[in-house]
Amino acid sequence: MRALVTGGAGFLGSHLCERLLKDGDEVICLDNYFSGRRANVLHLRDYDNFELMRHDIVEPILLEVDRIYHLACPASPVHYQYNPVKTIKTSVMGTINMLGLAKRVRARILLTSTSEVYGDPEVHPQTEDYWGHVNPIGERSCYDEGKRVAECLMMNYHRQNKVDVRIVRIFNTYGPRMAINDGRVVSNFCVAALKGEPLEIYGDGQQTRSFAYVDDIIDAIVRMMRVEGLTGPVNIGNPDEFTVEELARLTVEITGSSSQIVRRPARADDPVRRKPDITLARKHLGWEPKVALRDGLGRSVGYFRKELGLTPV
Ligand code: NAD
Ligand code: UDP
């Protein structure tokens, strides 16, 4: 297969490029390096069938490919709120460009949507048939509503133009190759604990998230692309739910840090609870996560230690 991975130099994209190359695909990694970096994929340049391209998906592009894994979009609130207008352009114009390409070259296209389409959910755990509770004018809406439009575009190109589409809704994912300054909670907590700095909890720390290890999520994405006759959306995530405070305590324990845990003001529209119902993924993809948080955090801490130039323990 000739595969295009948009956002391929990012956290998830770099793991996906690696997996596809190992499986024997030809891979074009396309990125504008806004929140990704060449260092994430430099180790892949030894593969003959790997190509790295700088391109912004807000501009159209024509490539001969069979599969499009469409990941390009900043995913950390810090990054997607830095230039919110650009974020929404990436989700809307970028997805139109990728769908136009898929239509023209008859490629199958997969969108990495997000649990954020459920907003601050009133249904718990979240099932795919829940329409969500999103503030359309809030600070998170450039991302949430952008992804909701991207899903809408996917389904309309499918119905109107018979494009072969796949949608996965990914829940909070963590692991090696998250940037030190990524700004999401797992990287923030690991980096702070390793540096002996305070772990900052936004709000009361009782909000929950369900954290999935990157390898599990990549496996689900690959399965979703390969399965026949399923557009989705399908939730992929780890249903083990933790409060942010529990995550902070676990990170301090695993790193053996003497860092304090401190409180900071809550972020606007921060979802209170989040946990995926993965019945559909279990049934149609034969998939469920294998890596527990304690395990995955341990592996991630090893990576952050190296990134920070600390000696391994
Ligand atoms: P990331 O920020 O590390 O990766 C995104 C990549 O897209 C970066 O390499 C960035 O430079 C690139 N990019 C951004 N705008 C672009 C543009 N206009 N043109 C070209 N490239 C562009 O984030 P990630 O965690 O790897 O997320 C990847 C995808 O998965 C995103 O679509 C995100 O919405 C989705 N997702 C991730 C999570 C998660 O927890 N990691 C959860 C839900 C959904
Ligand atoms: N959070 C926190 N401290 C941090 C970063 C995040 O308490 O340093 C909280 C944040 O308010 C949210 C949760 O951790 O409740 C997850 O935040 P993240 O940015 O990782 O992802 P989100 O699920 O909000 O997109």
Tab-separated table of C-alpha atoms and ligand atoms in Angstrom:
chain	number	residue	atom	x	y	z
A	1	MET	CA	0.000	0.000	0.000
A	2	ARG	CA	1.086	3.586	-0.665
A	3	ALA	CA	0.090	5.425	2.472
A	4	LEU	CA	-0.021	9.150	3.168
A	5	VAL	CA	0.192	10.140	6.839
A	6	THR	CA	-0.746	13.784	7.414
A	7	GLY	CA	0.660	15.073	10.701
A	8	GLY	CA	3.182	12.223	10.402
A	9	ALA	CA	5.924	14.055	12.327
A	10	GLY	CA	3.692	14.498	15.384
A	11	PHE	CA	3.327	12.277	18.423
A	12	LEU	CA	0.817	9.725	17.063
A	13	GLY	CA	1.804	10.230	13.414
A	14	SER	CA	5.431	9.247	13.979
A	15	HIS	CA	4.410	5.970	15.661
A	16	LEU	CA	1.951	5.293	12.849
A	17	CYS	CA	4.595	5.896	10.119
A	18	GLU	CA	6.903	3.474	11.927
A	19	ARG	CA	4.226	0.785	12.218
A	20	LEU	CA	3.185	1.088	8.547
A	21	LEU	CA	6.800	0.884	7.363
A	22	LYS	CA	7.320	-2.225	9.506
A	23	ASP	CA	4.203	-3.717	7.903
A	24	GLY	CA	5.752	-3.097	4.448
A	25	ASP	CA	3.788	-0.062	3.244
A	26	GLU	CA	5.282	2.831	1.303
A	27	VAL	CA	4.863	5.875	3.527
A	28	ILE	CA	4.725	9.578	2.712
A	29	CYS	CA	4.882	11.602	5.920
A	30	LEU	CA	3.488	15.091	5.423
A	31	ASP	CA	3.770	17.807	8.062
A	32	ASN	CA	4.144	21.569	8.508
A	33	TYR	CA	6.074	21.039	11.795
A	34	PHE	CA	3.734	23.246	13.810
A	35	SER	CA	3.557	20.871	16.781
A	36	GLY	CA	5.560	17.988	15.294
A	37	ARG	CA	9.274	17.729	14.592
A	38	ARG	CA	11.621	16.055	12.141
A	39	ALA	CA	13.417	14.377	15.057
A	40	ASN	CA	10.327	12.181	15.610
A	41	VAL	CA	10.800	10.479	12.231
A	42	LEU	CA	14.492	10.903	11.454
A	43	HIS	CA	15.175	7.309	12.508
A	44	LEU	CA	12.859	6.174	9.676
A	45	ARG	CA	14.979	7.670	6.868
A	46	ASP	CA	16.819	4.337	6.505
A	47	TYR	CA	13.683	2.790	5.056
A	48	ASP	CA	13.786	3.077	1.220
A	49	ASN	CA	10.020	3.360	1.134
A	50	PHE	CA	9.815	6.383	3.482
A	51	GLU	CA	9.459	9.965	2.299
A	52	LEU	CA	9.213	13.129	4.372
A	53	MET	CA	7.491	16.232	2.967
A	54	ARG	CA	6.974	19.687	4.448
A	55	HIS	CA	3.502	20.790	3.451
A	56	ASP	CA	0.610	22.647	5.045
A	57	ILE	CA	-2.646	20.787	4.391
A	58	VAL	CA	-4.575	24.054	4.233
A	59	GLU	CA	-3.107	24.111	0.691
A	60	PRO	CA	-4.201	21.378	-1.760
A	61	ILE	CA	-1.745	18.694	-2.863
A	62	LEU	CA	-1.860	15.911	-5.435
A	63	LEU	CA	-0.185	12.591	-4.620
A	64	GLU	CA	-0.750	9.041	-5.877
A	65	VAL	CA	-1.700	7.060	-2.773
A	66	ASP	CA	-4.031	4.211	-1.768
A	67	ARG	CA	-4.544	5.109	1.876
A	68	ILE	CA	-4.721	8.477	3.642
A	69	TYR	CA	-4.274	8.534	7.417
A	70	HIS	CA	-5.418	12.051	8.147
A	71	LEU	CA	-3.969	13.128	11.503
A	72	ALA	CA	-2.714	16.680	10.840
A	73	CYS	CA	-4.110	18.992	13.511
A	74	PRO	CA	-2.599	20.265	16.762
A	75	ALA	CA	-4.074	18.182	19.602
A	76	SER	CA	-2.865	19.830	22.815
A	77	PRO	CA	-5.045	22.710	24.089
A	78	VAL	CA	-1.901	24.851	24.419
A	79	HIS	CA	-1.105	24.366	20.731
A	80	TYR	CA	-4.598	24.455	19.262
A	81	GLN	CA	-5.462	27.630	21.188
A	82	TYR	CA	-2.237	29.393	20.118
A	83	ASN	CA	-3.754	30.286	16.729
A	84	PRO	CA	-7.392	29.174	16.898
A	85	VAL	CA	-8.278	30.446	13.430
A	86	LYS	CA	-5.460	28.380	11.950
A	87	THR	CA	-6.669	25.347	13.929
A	88	ILE	CA	-10.123	25.550	12.425
A	89	LYS	CA	-8.671	26.135	8.943
A	90	THR	CA	-6.570	22.996	9.390
A	91	SER	CA	-9.599	20.918	10.365
A	92	VAL	CA	-11.963	22.320	7.763
A	93	MET	CA	-9.875	23.302	4.719
A	94	GLY	CA	-7.299	20.614	5.437
A	95	THR	CA	-9.938	17.886	5.614
A	96	ILE	CA	-11.629	19.168	2.433
A	97	ASN	CA	-8.257	19.009	0.676
A	98	MET	CA	-7.596	15.467	1.897
A	99	LEU	CA	-11.097	14.323	0.970
A	100	GLY	CA	-10.698	15.930	-2.470
A	101	LEU	CA	-7.473	13.980	-2.887
A	102	ALA	CA	-9.116	10.741	-1.691
A	103	LYS	CA	-11.947	11.262	-4.183
A	104	ARG	CA	-9.607	11.999	-7.071
A	105	VAL	CA	-7.205	9.081	-6.579
A	106	ARG	CA	-9.842	6.737	-5.042
A	107	ALA	CA	-7.931	6.325	-1.791
A	108	ARG	CA	-9.456	5.156	1.470
A	109	ILE	CA	-9.219	7.905	4.087
A	110	LEU	CA	-9.209	7.702	7.892
A	111	LEU	CA	-9.793	10.739	10.118
A	112	THR	CA	-8.422	10.833	13.651
A	113	SER	CA	-11.327	12.534	15.350
A	114	THR	CA	-11.506	12.970	19.080
A	115	SER	CA	-13.442	12.401	22.279
A	116	GLU	CA	-13.662	16.228	22.298
A	117	VAL	CA	-16.611	15.963	19.889
A	118	TYR	CA	-18.564	14.911	23.019
A	119	GLY	CA	-17.562	18.183	24.756
A	120	ASP	CA	-18.409	18.165	28.471
A	121	PRO	CA	-20.463	14.965	28.201
A	122	GLU	CA	-23.827	14.369	29.866
A	123	VAL	CA	-23.674	10.672	28.926
A	124	HIS	CA	-21.139	8.521	30.741
A	125	PRO	CA	-19.318	6.495	29.498
A	126	GLN	CA	-19.514	8.031	26.033
A	127	THR	CA	-21.028	5.945	23.254
A	128	GLU	CA	-20.699	6.804	19.565
A	129	ASP	CA	-24.408	7.573	19.227
A	130	TYR	CA	-24.166	10.427	21.785
A	131	TRP	CA	-24.236	13.783	19.934
A	132	GLY	CA	-22.233	15.668	22.497
A	133	HIS	CA	-22.358	18.838	24.582
A	134	VAL	CA	-19.941	21.339	23.062
A	135	ASN	CA	-19.763	25.087	23.712
A	136	PRO	CA	-19.660	26.398	20.116
A	137	ILE	CA	-18.168	29.764	21.089
A	138	GLY	CA	-15.749	28.716	23.851
A	139	GLU	CA	-11.957	28.559	23.835
A	140	ARG	CA	-11.930	24.850	22.975
A	141	SER	CA	-14.380	25.189	20.091
A	142	CYS	CA	-11.724	25.798	17.417
A	143	TYR	CA	-10.664	22.195	18.033
A	144	ASP	CA	-13.969	20.546	19.049
A	145	GLU	CA	-16.118	22.166	16.387
A	146	GLY	CA	-13.303	21.820	13.838
A	147	LYS	CA	-13.326	18.059	14.372
A	148	ARG	CA	-17.121	17.952	14.298
A	149	VAL	CA	-17.049	19.678	10.889
A	150	ALA	CA	-14.288	17.307	9.772
A	151	GLU	CA	-16.518	14.323	10.695
A	152	CYS	CA	-19.423	15.977	8.867
A	153	LEU	CA	-17.249	16.428	5.756
A	154	MET	CA	-16.116	12.804	5.898
A	155	MET	CA	-19.693	11.499	6.004
A	156	ASN	CA	-20.903	13.857	3.277
A	157	TYR	CA	-18.081	12.975	0.868
A	158	HIS	CA	-18.968	9.368	1.625
A	159	ARG	CA	-22.683	9.783	0.917
A	160	GLN	CA	-22.348	12.237	-1.958
A	161	ASN	CA	-19.152	11.059	-3.681
A	162	LYS	CA	-18.833	7.464	-2.460
A	163	VAL	CA	-15.452	8.175	-0.853
A	164	ASP	CA	-14.328	5.225	1.297
A	165	VAL	CA	-14.058	6.813	4.755
A	166	ARG	CA	-13.133	5.761	8.291
A	167	ILE	CA	-13.570	7.806	11.481
A	168	VAL	CA	-12.020	6.981	14.836
A	169	ARG	CA	-12.640	9.065	17.963
A	170	ILE	CA	-9.456	8.904	20.006
A	171	PHE	CA	-9.491	9.436	23.785
A	172	ASN	CA	-6.517	10.908	25.720
A	173	THR	CA	-3.366	9.156	24.546
A	174	TYR	CA	0.163	9.411	25.936
A	175	GLY	CA	3.605	7.888	25.481
A	176	PRO	CA	7.090	8.382	24.081
A	177	ARG	CA	7.617	11.204	21.537
A	178	MET	CA	5.199	13.558	23.244
A	179	ALA	CA	7.092	16.836	23.201
A	180	ILE	CA	8.382	18.087	26.548
A	181	ASN	CA	6.473	21.323	25.940
A	182	ASP	CA	3.395	19.540	24.532
A	183	GLY	CA	1.274	20.976	27.341
A	184	ARG	CA	-1.004	17.949	27.852
A	185	VAL	CA	-1.346	16.553	31.313
A	186	VAL	CA	0.794	13.406	31.119
A	187	SER	CA	3.832	15.167	29.638
A	188	ASN	CA	3.415	18.153	31.985
A	189	PHE	CA	3.259	15.897	35.057
A	190	CYS	CA	6.144	13.622	34.011
A	191	VAL	CA	8.424	16.540	33.137
A	192	ALA	CA	7.590	18.452	36.334
A	193	ALA	CA	8.097	15.362	38.531
A	194	LEU	CA	11.429	14.537	36.909
A	195	LYS	CA	12.661	18.119	37.284
A	196	GLY	CA	11.500	18.266	40.907
A	197	GLU	CA	9.095	21.096	40.047
A	198	PRO	CA	5.465	21.325	41.252
A	199	LEU	CA	2.805	19.348	39.377
A	200	GLU	CA	0.067	21.869	38.618
A	201	ILE	CA	-3.518	20.611	38.793
A	202	TYR	CA	-6.019	22.868	37.012
A	203	GLY	CA	-9.197	23.064	39.111
A	204	ASP	CA	-10.017	20.647	41.925
A	205	GLY	CA	-8.358	17.644	40.281
A	206	GLN	CA	-11.557	15.597	40.470
A	207	GLN	CA	-12.157	15.817	36.703
A	208	THR	CA	-11.499	12.462	35.041
A	209	ARG	CA	-9.776	11.230	31.895
A	210	SER	CA	-9.155	7.733	30.536
A	211	PHE	CA	-5.567	7.436	29.362
A	212	ALA	CA	-4.487	5.104	26.549
A	213	TYR	CA	-0.918	4.121	25.729
A	214	VAL	CA	0.201	5.059	22.218
A	215	ASP	CA	0.901	1.482	20.966
A	216	ASP	CA	-2.677	0.425	21.732
A	217	ILE	CA	-4.098	3.375	19.806
A	218	ILE	CA	-1.850	2.836	16.770
A	219	ASP	CA	-2.972	-0.789	16.660
A	220	ALA	CA	-6.630	0.293	16.665
A	221	ILE	CA	-6.049	2.881	13.892
A	222	VAL	CA	-4.390	0.274	11.685
A	223	ARG	CA	-7.211	-2.218	12.305
A	224	MET	CA	-9.826	0.408	11.506
A	225	MET	CA	-8.169	1.218	8.178
A	226	ARG	CA	-7.979	-2.472	7.224
A	227	VAL	CA	-11.458	-3.603	8.217
A	228	GLU	CA	-14.025	-3.751	5.405
A	229	GLY	CA	-17.399	-2.031	5.338
A	230	LEU	CA	-17.197	0.113	8.470
A	231	THR	CA	-17.160	3.913	8.310
A	232	GLY	CA	-17.424	4.516	12.060
A	233	PRO	CA	-17.193	6.633	14.078
A	234	VAL	CA	-15.610	4.159	16.471
A	235	ASN	CA	-14.307	5.159	19.915
A	236	ILE	CA	-10.748	4.089	20.656
A	237	GLY	CA	-9.366	4.604	24.118
A	238	ASN	CA	-8.668	2.891	27.399
A	239	PRO	CA	-11.820	2.717	29.559
A	240	ASP	CA	-9.837	2.805	32.836
A	241	GLU	CA	-10.860	6.163	34.286
A	242	PHE	CA	-8.679	8.264	36.625
A	243	THR	CA	-9.038	11.652	38.271
A	244	VAL	CA	-6.328	14.157	37.400
A	245	GLU	CA	-5.323	14.082	41.059
A	246	GLU	CA	-4.850	10.292	40.912
A	247	LEU	CA	-2.683	10.744	37.835
A	248	ALA	CA	-0.559	13.331	39.654
A	249	ARG	CA	-0.052	11.021	42.654
A	250	LEU	CA	0.792	8.042	40.448
A	251	THR	CA	3.339	10.104	38.484
A	252	VAL	CA	5.039	11.257	41.694
A	253	GLU	CA	5.130	7.651	42.940
A	254	ILE	CA	6.539	6.168	39.709
A	255	THR	CA	9.213	8.838	39.318
A	256	GLY	CA	10.111	8.735	43.021
A	257	SER	CA	9.927	12.526	42.917
A	258	SER	CA	9.823	14.918	45.842
A	259	SER	CA	7.697	17.391	43.821
A	260	GLN	CA	4.695	19.082	45.409
A	261	ILE	CA	1.225	18.822	43.885
A	262	VAL	CA	-0.318	22.300	43.646
A	263	ARG	CA	-3.657	23.776	42.503
A	264	ARG	CA	-4.131	26.311	39.712
A	265	PRO	CA	-7.354	27.886	38.364
A	266	ALA	CA	-9.551	25.570	36.295
A	267	ARG	CA	-9.429	25.898	32.498
A	268	ALA	CA	-12.514	27.199	30.691
A	269	ASP	CA	-14.989	24.492	29.594
A	270	ASP	CA	-12.738	21.713	30.939
A	271	PRO	CA	-14.766	18.478	30.568
A	272	VAL	CA	-15.639	17.026	33.986
A	273	ARG	CA	-15.705	13.333	33.066
A	274	ARG	CA	-14.475	11.342	30.120
A	275	LYS	CA	-14.457	7.612	29.503
A	276	PRO	CA	-14.956	5.687	26.266
A	277	ASP	CA	-17.480	2.931	25.724
A	278	ILE	CA	-15.445	0.642	23.440
A	279	THR	CA	-18.115	-1.977	22.690
A	280	LEU	CA	-17.975	-1.161	18.956
A	281	ALA	CA	-14.173	-1.377	18.777
A	282	ARG	CA	-14.238	-4.724	20.600
A	283	LYS	CA	-16.901	-6.098	18.274
A	284	HIS	CA	-15.782	-4.787	14.884
A	285	LEU	CA	-12.012	-4.428	15.290
A	286	GLY	CA	-11.424	-7.302	17.737
A	287	TRP	CA	-9.482	-4.712	19.700
A	288	GLU	CA	-9.079	-3.637	23.281
A	289	PRO	CA	-6.237	-1.829	25.033
A	290	LYS	CA	-3.520	-3.968	26.605
A	291	VAL	CA	-1.320	-1.451	28.441
A	292	ALA	CA	-2.409	-0.338	31.910
A	293	LEU	CA	-1.688	3.237	33.011
A	294	ARG	CA	0.973	2.290	35.584
A	295	ASP	CA	2.844	0.313	32.935
A	296	GLY	CA	2.552	2.895	30.185
A	297	LEU	CA	3.502	5.723	32.533
A	298	GLY	CA	6.621	3.801	33.530
A	299	ARG	CA	7.662	3.487	29.868
A	300	SER	CA	6.894	7.173	29.242
A	301	VAL	CA	8.909	8.290	32.258
A	302	GLY	CA	11.912	6.446	30.791
A	303	TYR	CA	11.502	8.428	27.578
A	304	PHE	CA	11.086	11.792	29.335
A	305	ARG	CA	14.169	11.071	31.444
A	306	LYS	CA	16.210	10.698	28.244
A	307	GLU	CA	14.665	13.795	26.664
A	308	LEU	CA	15.636	15.809	29.722
A	309	GLY	CA	19.171	14.403	29.655
A	310	LEU	CA	18.762	12.720	33.064
A	311	THR	CA	20.594	9.515	33.894
A	312	PRO	CA	18.420	6.390	33.726
A	313	VAL	CA	17.589	4.696	37.050
B	1	NAD	P1	0.526	16.378	17.564
B	1	NAD	O1	0.301	17.825	17.762
B	1	NAD	O2	1.752	15.765	18.142
B	1	NAD	O3	0.532	16.027	16.004
B	1	NAD	C1	-0.162	16.748	15.033
B	1	NAD	C2	0.729	16.906	13.815
B	1	NAD	O4	0.033	17.623	12.784
B	1	NAD	C3	2.000	17.716	14.131
B	1	NAD	O5	3.115	17.048	13.620
B	1	NAD	C4	1.750	19.044	13.438
B	1	NAD	O6	2.945	19.702	13.069
B	1	NAD	C5	0.904	18.603	12.236
B	1	NAD	N1	0.075	19.690	11.691
B	1	NAD	C6	-0.726	20.542	12.371
B	1	NAD	N2	-1.329	21.393	11.520
B	1	NAD	C7	-0.904	21.048	10.275
B	1	NAD	C8	-1.168	21.578	8.984
B	1	NAD	N3	-1.969	22.613	8.789
B	1	NAD	N4	-0.558	20.979	7.924
B	1	NAD	C9	0.294	19.951	8.100
B	1	NAD	N5	0.570	19.416	9.300
B	1	NAD	C10	-0.011	19.972	10.378
B	1	NAD	O7	-0.774	15.636	18.088
B	1	NAD	P2	-1.117	14.075	18.215
B	1	NAD	O8	-1.410	13.799	19.618
B	1	NAD	O9	-0.109	13.263	17.497
B	1	NAD	O10	-2.500	14.029	17.423
B	1	NAD	C11	-2.600	13.514	16.112
B	1	NAD	C12	-4.058	13.463	15.697
B	1	NAD	O11	-4.802	12.638	16.585
B	1	NAD	C13	-4.752	14.828	15.689
B	1	NAD	O12	-5.637	14.872	14.584
B	1	NAD	C14	-5.534	14.823	16.975
B	1	NAD	O13	-6.666	15.646	16.893
B	1	NAD	C15	-5.896	13.350	17.095
B	1	NAD	N6	-6.155	12.992	18.500
B	1	NAD	C16	-5.117	12.823	19.377
B	1	NAD	C17	-5.392	12.512	20.697
B	1	NAD	C18	-4.282	12.293	21.702
B	1	NAD	O14	-4.593	12.128	22.892
B	1	NAD	N7	-3.027	12.265	21.320
B	1	NAD	C19	-6.714	12.379	21.133
B	1	NAD	C20	-7.734	12.597	20.220
B	1	NAD	C21	-7.440	12.876	18.892
B	2	UDP	N1	-4.391	19.386	33.398
B	2	UDP	C1	-3.803	19.696	34.626
B	2	UDP	N2	-2.504	20.114	34.645
B	2	UDP	C2	-1.755	20.225	33.527
B	2	UDP	C3	-2.347	19.922	32.269
B	2	UDP	C4	-3.671	19.516	32.251
B	2	UDP	O1	-4.459	19.592	35.674
B	2	UDP	O2	-0.577	20.580	33.630
B	2	UDP	C5	-5.777	18.863	33.374
B	2	UDP	C6	-6.693	19.603	32.431
B	2	UDP	O3	-7.306	20.708	33.066
B	2	UDP	C7	-7.693	18.510	32.074
B	2	UDP	C8	-6.859	17.228	32.107
B	2	UDP	O4	-5.710	17.538	32.894
B	2	UDP	O5	-8.701	18.416	33.051
B	2	UDP	C9	-6.426	16.755	30.723
B	2	UDP	O6	-5.853	17.854	30.067
B	2	UDP	P1	-5.112	17.707	28.656
B	2	UDP	O7	-4.675	19.073	28.246
B	2	UDP	O8	-4.090	16.645	28.717
B	2	UDP	O9	-6.226	17.148	27.653
B	2	UDP	P2	-7.781	17.444	27.418
B	2	UDP	O10	-8.434	16.145	27.721
B	2	UDP	O11	-8.254	18.515	28.343
B	2	UDP	O12	-7.839	17.856	26.010
